[in-house]
């Protein structure tokens, strides 16, 4: 969620930067209004868009799944963790969010009450297209939807101009825009971009109203009247105010400005490369470690692609994942291993570990593993087979199975002291390093419940042999930090190679820790 919020804020910063640098000085007021309304909505949608073409544009790295590390009670290394301490039981981030949400909601309701109270309390005059609310002993002037609030002390000679100005706000539903940003402020009160958006849209509203209202008289007269109207201002964010001192100068400058040339509308095209960059980023960026979701075991469904079509059969055991075997594409959308739940990932890792052996390497180029998610949420491990390669390999003894193998690179990274490409030695040395460097007392200090817990560790060995991009999924923050620190202390490796070139290789290790 934090990653999503940061992406939304980043996109809104970019959209506002484009507006301020390229569009704000132009007289395309209506287009700018829709720009300011649509771009915050787009910023909320973009992080969910994943374009496969963009994903394929970034070369996939090789992934190797190492055998599980089990830390037993005899070694006094106890893992992970059900949240029992006071710090864990209270989520202070959520508490702060709901406090801000409640505060801004209350402020919004107070403002709304002020408006309804004015309508209920003072004289109301119904007109053909609007309702006039006369406020005695005041010089306030503002509008909210079809209600125009007018101070009785405003000179009669100026009332017609003010009403004409506010009618533009009313007819074009400017109050809807302001309410939209009020709701965004309640939901994302911590996001300063929403407040900046609301200021920009308020100014655009005034530009639009000035442009329409000034047509009934010369701009010079309209500007002079505007300067002479020093009214009180109602401090309500979602009403359109005729007079607001901070906006007067900008309104006058814009009214004196010549109409922008139509050619200047090409500035909106700057959005195309910016949106393309955003889509590339959202498609390629790795999602943050998701909160654990409990998966449900069901009788496994096995899908086999035959000449007459795909045949589905029910297995005898309950699993978290279904299986598919064939050359086509199974039902659902393709997802990555990071989208698996804890239970699904545990089952997935066991399958990968069983096939992490030499005897399956010669078949690795003939088929690949993919994961598909069906509409009901159930995920399928798919073995996509290239039958043309199998036919060409006369020595291939291919056996149909529910399990799948992984891609094997020409030469895997080597742990210092091991023979070149020795996977077993690499795995053994990583386990030794983890056991020697992990703080065995930490789980006891966290007040953890007894039982077997799981941690999932991911890291990468880059082209220079450095251990980078270490991440972990663990139920406790302190444990996660300890695991990352241990893995970051791994020595420099001999990098892997594929087709004569050094390549980066990602690793995934499940860890089981027994808590007494």
mmCIF file with all atom_site columns, C-alpha atoms in Angstrom, residues 10 56 64 79 120 122 136 140 190 198 210 212 258 265 275 278 290 356 382 402 425 468-469 473 490 501:
data_model
loop_
_atom_site.group_PDB
_atom_site.id
_atom_site.type_symbol
_atom_site.label_atom_id
_atom_site.label_alt_id
_atom_site.label_comp_id
_atom_site.label_asym_id
_atom_site.label_entity_id
_atom_site.label_seq_id
_atom_site.pdbx_PDB_ins_code
_atom_site.Cartn_x
_atom_site.Cartn_y
_atom_site.Cartn_z
_atom_site.occupancy
_atom_site.B_iso_or_equiv
_atom_site.pdbx_formal_charge
_atom_site.auth_seq_id
_atom_site.auth_comp_id
_atom_site.auth_asym_id
_atom_site.auth_atom_id
_atom_site.pdbx_PDB_model_num
ATOM 1  C CA . UNK A 1 10  ? 4.897   10.884  -7.733  1.00 0.00 ? 10  UNK A CA 1
ATOM 2  C CA . UNK A 1 56  ? 9.063   -7.984  -21.923 1.00 0.00 ? 56  UNK A CA 1
ATOM 3  C CA . UNK A 1 64  ? 17.347  -20.075 -8.947  1.00 0.00 ? 64  UNK A CA 1
ATOM 4  C CA . UNK A 1 79  ? 11.838  -17.754 14.036  1.00 0.00 ? 79  UNK A CA 1
ATOM 5  C CA . UNK A 1 120 ? -32.171 27.652  6.342   1.00 0.00 ? 120 UNK A CA 1
ATOM 6  C CA . UNK A 1 122 ? -31.788 33.691  5.811   1.00 0.00 ? 122 UNK A CA 1
ATOM 7  C CA . UNK A 1 136 ? -28.122 40.575  6.066   1.00 0.00 ? 136 UNK A CA 1
ATOM 8  C CA . UNK A 1 140 ? -20.080 38.211  1.266   1.00 0.00 ? 140 UNK A CA 1
ATOM 9  C CA . UNK A 1 190 ? -1.418  13.475  3.999   1.00 0.00 ? 190 UNK A CA 1
ATOM 10 C CA . UNK A 1 198 ? -7.576  22.370  -5.381  1.00 0.00 ? 198 UNK A CA 1
ATOM 11 C CA . UNK A 1 210 ? -14.321 36.096  -15.740 1.00 0.00 ? 210 UNK A CA 1
ATOM 12 C CA . UNK A 1 212 ? -17.830 34.652  -19.739 1.00 0.00 ? 212 UNK A CA 1
ATOM 13 C CA . UNK A 1 258 ? -4.138  37.778  -25.449 1.00 0.00 ? 258 UNK A CA 1
ATOM 14 C CA . UNK A 1 265 ? -2.583  23.287  -27.835 1.00 0.00 ? 265 UNK A CA 1
ATOM 15 C CA . UNK A 1 275 ? 2.258   8.729   -19.747 1.00 0.00 ? 275 UNK A CA 1
ATOM 16 C CA . UNK A 1 278 ? 4.653   6.109   -16.278 1.00 0.00 ? 278 UNK A CA 1
ATOM 17 C CA . UNK A 1 290 ? 2.345   -8.120  -0.110  1.00 0.00 ? 290 UNK A CA 1
ATOM 18 C CA . UNK A 1 356 ? 16.530  -28.216 -9.093  1.00 0.00 ? 356 UNK A CA 1
ATOM 19 C CA . UNK A 1 382 ? 1.475   -24.143 -16.086 1.00 0.00 ? 382 UNK A CA 1
ATOM 20 C CA . UNK A 1 402 ? 2.347   -32.479 -12.726 1.00 0.00 ? 402 UNK A CA 1
ATOM 21 C CA . UNK A 1 425 ? 28.119  -26.362 -2.391  1.00 0.00 ? 425 UNK A CA 1
ATOM 22 C CA . UNK A 1 468 ? 22.327  -6.902  -4.040  1.00 0.00 ? 468 UNK A CA 1
ATOM 23 C CA . UNK A 1 469 ? 18.573  -6.281  -3.843  1.00 0.00 ? 469 UNK A CA 1
ATOM 24 C CA . UNK A 1 473 ? 8.962   -11.422 3.791   1.00 0.00 ? 473 UNK A CA 1
ATOM 25 C CA . UNK A 1 490 ? 27.468  -12.651 2.186   1.00 0.00 ? 490 UNK A CA 1
ATOM 26 C CA . UNK A 1 501 ? 28.258  -13.194 -21.049 1.00 0.00 ? 501 UNK A CA 1
#
